[in-house]
Amino acid sequence: MKALYLMGFICGVLLNVSWVSAKTPAIDAIGWLEAGNKQCTATIVRSHQIVTAAHCLYDNKTRSFFPPSKIQFFAGFASGDYRLSSFAKDYTVGLKSLPKGEFDEALIYNDWAVITLSTAVGCSIDPIDIDKDSFKNTSLSMFGYGNSGSGKLLAMHDCQYALPPRDKTGLRIKNCDIELGYSGGPLLRKKSNKWVLVGVISAEAEDSKGRIRQVAVPNIAFRKKLKPSACRHY
């Protein structure tokens, strides 16, 4: 790969994109994330936890991460309407700081954030399960609140691995296109007719032939940071 960029620095016309209802069961676990002056996408994976990209939580002006009080998640978001919302209580990130401009392989692999929410939104909305058999050569889908969606959730299907996945590297994806706002969104696949989370969207990159590829953080990079769901049923 020639260079790795945070989402938003390479953007083009989106192809094969479709709008999906953010209130559809399973899909409603994907939500709109606001961190300071940034907007990204995040996914419910446990009762109190969501996952997104670390760079979504980073304040480029102060060169530090936003405090939890500046981070808010909106589940089932659609053009300003949403099912549930919660501020962050705390979070863990794979990156301690972000360089300006280009990323390298190690930084992309660690561009993840696990956010613990103040309220258990994952007890009212079913979390998306983590795929522990992620690297099967199968059709993949990307979801996100891209700028062209006017606050609606967008989906791209029939994405494929551009290269066989390797240990401690980002997942290289082809046949899809993304834009600003997709950062932190889920890379999903269907398993037994159920969506499971393969990874988190991080960046775009050019390969040696100048072709644009998308890069996602594999869930193995952060899944040990996830805690069991804790829901009270009466």
PDB file of N, CA, C and O in Angstrom, residues 37-70:
ATOM      1  N   ASN A  37     -16.678  18.053  18.045  1.00  0.00           N
ATOM      2  CA  ASN A  37     -17.188  18.565  16.767  1.00  0.00           C
ATOM      3  C   ASN A  37     -17.141  17.534  15.657  1.00  0.00           C
ATOM      4  O   ASN A  37     -17.299  17.870  14.486  1.00  0.00           O
ATOM      5  N   LYS A  38     -16.943  16.266  16.005  1.00  0.00           N
ATOM      6  CA  LYS A  38     -16.856  15.206  15.002  1.00  0.00           C
ATOM      7  C   LYS A  38     -18.129  14.364  14.966  1.00  0.00           C
ATOM      8  O   LYS A  38     -18.818  14.205  15.969  1.00  0.00           O
ATOM      9  N   GLN A  39     -18.412  13.804  13.794  1.00  0.00           N
ATOM     10  CA  GLN A  39     -19.521  12.866  13.627  1.00  0.00           C
ATOM     11  C   GLN A  39     -18.991  11.600  12.983  1.00  0.00           C
ATOM     12  O   GLN A  39     -18.309  11.634  11.970  1.00  0.00           O
ATOM     13  N   CYS A  40     -19.312  10.463  13.595  1.00  0.00           N
ATOM     14  CA  CYS A  40     -18.884   9.161  13.093  1.00  0.00           C
ATOM     15  C   CYS A  40     -20.029   8.162  13.238  1.00  0.00           C
ATOM     16  O   CYS A  40     -21.175   8.541  13.472  1.00  0.00           O
ATOM     17  N   THR A  41     -19.703   6.900  13.118  1.00  0.00           N
ATOM     18  CA  THR A  41     -20.660   5.808  13.258  1.00  0.00           C
ATOM     19  C   THR A  41     -20.138   4.857  14.331  1.00  0.00           C
ATOM     20  O   THR A  41     -18.924   4.728  14.504  1.00  0.00           O
ATOM     21  N   ALA A  42     -21.020   4.219  15.063  1.00  0.00           N
ATOM     22  CA  ALA A  42     -20.621   3.244  16.090  1.00  0.00           C
ATOM     23  C   ALA A  42     -21.659   2.132  16.146  1.00  0.00           C
ATOM     24  O   ALA A  42     -22.761   2.265  15.604  1.00  0.00           O
ATOM     25  N   THR A  43     -21.316   1.046  16.827  1.00  0.00           N
ATOM     26  CA  THR A  43     -22.171  -0.149  16.855  1.00  0.00           C
ATOM     27  C   THR A  43     -22.278  -0.702  18.269  1.00  0.00           C
ATOM     28  O   THR A  43     -21.257  -0.857  18.963  1.00  0.00           O
ATOM     29  N   ILE A  44     -23.491  -1.028  18.685  1.00  0.00           N
ATOM     30  CA  ILE A  44     -23.710  -1.667  19.989  1.00  0.00           C
ATOM     31  C   ILE A  44     -23.241  -3.118  19.916  1.00  0.00           C
ATOM     32  O   ILE A  44     -23.691  -3.882  19.056  1.00  0.00           O
ATOM     33  N   VAL A  45     -22.342  -3.505  20.824  1.00  0.00           N
ATOM     34  CA  VAL A  45     -21.848  -4.877  20.846  1.00  0.00           C
ATOM     35  C   VAL A  45     -22.060  -5.559  22.203  1.00  0.00           C
ATOM     36  O   VAL A  45     -21.903  -6.781  22.313  1.00  0.00           O
ATOM     37  N   ARG A  46     -22.383  -4.788  23.214  1.00  0.00           N
ATOM     38  CA  ARG A  46     -22.696  -5.312  24.541  1.00  0.00           C
ATOM     39  C   ARG A  46     -23.768  -4.409  25.163  1.00  0.00           C
ATOM     40  O   ARG A  46     -24.094  -3.365  24.610  1.00  0.00           O
ATOM     41  N   SER A  47     -24.268  -4.769  26.330  1.00  0.00           N
ATOM     42  CA  SER A  47     -25.336  -3.979  26.942  1.00  0.00           C
ATOM     43  C   SER A  47     -24.930  -2.526  27.135  1.00  0.00           C
ATOM     44  O   SER A  47     -25.717  -1.602  26.890  1.00  0.00           O
ATOM     45  N   HIS A  48     -23.690  -2.298  27.584  1.00  0.00           N
ATOM     46  CA  HIS A  48     -23.213  -0.947  27.865  1.00  0.00           C
ATOM     47  C   HIS A  48     -22.088  -0.507  26.935  1.00  0.00           C
ATOM     48  O   HIS A  48     -21.532   0.584  27.124  1.00  0.00           O
ATOM     49  N   GLN A  49     -21.716  -1.318  25.952  1.00  0.00           N
ATOM     50  CA  GLN A  49     -20.535  -1.001  25.159  1.00  0.00           C
ATOM     51  C   GLN A  49     -20.837  -0.875  23.667  1.00  0.00           C
ATOM     52  O   GLN A  49     -21.618  -1.647  23.105  1.00  0.00           O
ATOM     53  N   ILE A  50     -20.175   0.098  23.051  1.00  0.00           N
ATOM     54  CA  ILE A  50     -20.205   0.276  21.608  1.00  0.00           C
ATOM     55  C   ILE A  50     -18.769   0.324  21.107  1.00  0.00           C
ATOM     56  O   ILE A  50     -17.841   0.578  21.870  1.00  0.00           O
ATOM     57  N   VAL A  51     -18.590   0.061  19.817  1.00  0.00           N
ATOM     58  CA  VAL A  51     -17.254   0.140  19.226  1.00  0.00           C
ATOM     59  C   VAL A  51     -17.272   1.145  18.069  1.00  0.00           C
ATOM     60  O   VAL A  51     -18.269   1.292  17.364  1.00  0.00           O
ATOM     61  N   THR A  52     -16.134   1.815  17.898  1.00  0.00           N
ATOM     62  CA  THR A  52     -15.970   2.790  16.828  1.00  0.00           C
ATOM     63  C   THR A  52     -14.477   2.905  16.534  1.00  0.00           C
ATOM     64  O   THR A  52     -13.680   2.095  17.016  1.00  0.00           O
ATOM     65  N   ALA A  53     -14.083   3.896  15.738  1.00  0.00           N
ATOM     66  CA  ALA A  53     -12.672   4.127  15.439  1.00  0.00           C
ATOM     67  C   ALA A  53     -12.082   5.107  16.448  1.00  0.00           C
ATOM     68  O   ALA A  53     -12.738   6.083  16.836  1.00  0.00           O
ATOM     69  N   ALA A  54     -10.855   4.865  16.871  1.00  0.00           N
ATOM     70  CA  ALA A  54     -10.211   5.739  17.855  1.00  0.00           C
ATOM     71  C   ALA A  54     -10.094   7.172  17.345  1.00  0.00           C
ATOM     72  O   ALA A  54     -10.259   8.133  18.103  1.00  0.00           O
ATOM     73  N   HIS A  55      -9.817   7.335  16.045  1.00  0.00           N
ATOM     74  CA  HIS A  55      -9.610   8.699  15.549  1.00  0.00           C
ATOM     75  C   HIS A  55     -10.879   9.536  15.604  1.00  0.00           C
ATOM     76  O   HIS A  55     -10.819  10.764  15.544  1.00  0.00           O
ATOM     77  N   CYS A  56     -12.039   8.876  15.749  1.00  0.00           N
ATOM     78  CA  CYS A  56     -13.291   9.613  15.898  1.00  0.00           C
ATOM     79  C   CYS A  56     -13.340  10.386  17.218  1.00  0.00           C
ATOM     80  O   CYS A  56     -14.070  11.378  17.338  1.00  0.00           O
ATOM     81  N   LEU A  57     -12.608   9.929  18.205  1.00  0.00           N
ATOM     82  CA  LEU A  57     -12.642  10.532  19.537  1.00  0.00           C
ATOM     83  C   LEU A  57     -11.491  11.505  19.765  1.00  0.00           C
ATOM     84  O   LEU A  57     -11.329  12.023  20.874  1.00  0.00           O
ATOM     85  N   TYR A  58     -10.736  11.770  18.723  1.00  0.00           N
ATOM     86  CA  TYR A  58      -9.521  12.580  18.867  1.00  0.00           C
ATOM     87  C   TYR A  58      -9.762  14.012  18.415  1.00  0.00           C
ATOM     88  O   TYR A  58     -10.287  14.262  17.328  1.00  0.00           O
ATOM     89  N   ASP A  59      -9.374  14.961  19.287  1.00  0.00           N
ATOM     90  CA  ASP A  59      -9.494  16.384  18.990  1.00  0.00           C
ATOM     91  C   ASP A  59      -8.216  16.844  18.293  1.00  0.00           C
ATOM     92  O   ASP A  59      -7.155  16.927  18.922  1.00  0.00           O
ATOM     93  N   ASN A  60      -8.313  17.105  17.003  1.00  0.00           N
ATOM     94  CA  ASN A  60      -7.124  17.479  16.240  1.00  0.00           C
ATOM     95  C   ASN A  60      -6.557  18.836  16.656  1.00  0.00           C
ATOM     96  O   ASN A  60      -5.371  19.101  16.451  1.00  0.00           O
ATOM     97  N   LYS A  61      -7.389  19.692  17.228  1.00  0.00           N
ATOM     98  CA  LYS A  61      -6.914  21.010  17.649  1.00  0.00           C
ATOM     99  C   LYS A  61      -6.060  20.926  18.910  1.00  0.00           C
ATOM    100  O   LYS A  61      -5.002  21.546  19.004  1.00  0.00           O
ATOM    101  N   THR A  62      -6.527  20.169  19.893  1.00  0.00           N
ATOM    102  CA  THR A  62      -5.800  20.074  21.161  1.00  0.00           C
ATOM    103  C   THR A  62      -4.797  18.927  21.173  1.00  0.00           C
ATOM    104  O   THR A  62      -4.007  18.808  22.111  1.00  0.00           O
ATOM    105  N   ARG A  63      -4.846  18.083  20.126  1.00  0.00           N
ATOM    106  CA  ARG A  63      -3.987  16.903  20.031  1.00  0.00           C
ATOM    107  C   ARG A  63      -4.187  15.978  21.240  1.00  0.00           C
ATOM    108  O   ARG A  63      -3.235  15.447  21.813  1.00  0.00           O
ATOM    109  N   SER A  64      -5.442  15.787  21.601  1.00  0.00           N
ATOM    110  CA  SER A  64      -5.787  14.896  22.715  1.00  0.00           C
ATOM    111  C   SER A  64      -7.184  14.340  22.468  1.00  0.00           C
ATOM    112  O   SER A  64      -7.929  14.842  21.615  1.00  0.00           O
ATOM    113  N   PHE A  65      -7.549  13.314  23.220  1.00  0.00           N
ATOM    114  CA  PHE A  65      -8.863  12.702  23.063  1.00  0.00           C
ATOM    115  C   PHE A  65      -9.928  13.499  23.820  1.00  0.00           C
ATOM    116  O   PHE A  65      -9.659  14.074  24.879  1.00  0.00           O
ATOM    117  N   PHE A  66     -11.127  13.504  23.265  1.00  0.00           N
ATOM    118  CA  PHE A  66     -12.237  14.188  23.918  1.00  0.00           C
ATOM    119  C   PHE A  66     -12.580  13.501  25.240  1.00  0.00           C
ATOM    120  O   PHE A  66     -12.485  12.267  25.351  1.00  0.00           O
ATOM    121  N   PRO A  67     -13.029  14.251  26.245  1.00  0.00           N
ATOM    122  CA  PRO A  67     -13.500  13.613  27.483  1.00  0.00           C
ATOM    123  C   PRO A  67     -14.818  12.896  27.228  1.00  0.00           C
ATOM    124  O   PRO A  67     -15.560  13.237  26.295  1.00  0.00           O
ATOM    125  N   PRO A  68     -15.161  11.892  28.050  1.00  0.00           N
ATOM    126  CA  PRO A  68     -16.421  11.159  27.856  1.00  0.00           C
ATOM    127  C   PRO A  68     -17.650  12.060  27.809  1.00  0.00           C
ATOM    128  O   PRO A  68     -18.616  11.753  27.103  1.00  0.00           O
ATOM    129  N   SER A  69     -17.626  13.170  28.534  1.00  0.00           N
ATOM    130  CA  SER A  69     -18.779  14.076  28.567  1.00  0.00           C
ATOM    131  C   SER A  69     -19.062  14.725  27.222  1.00  0.00           C
ATOM    132  O   SER A  69     -20.155  15.278  27.005  1.00  0.00           O
ATOM    133  N   LYS A  70     -18.113  14.664  26.295  1.00  0.00           N
ATOM    134  CA  LYS A  70     -18.270  15.240  24.965  1.00  0.00           C
ATOM    135  C   LYS A  70     -18.660  14.189  23.922  1.00  0.00           C
ATOM    136  O   LYS A  70     -18.722  14.493  22.727  1.00  0.00           O
TER     137      LYS A  70
END
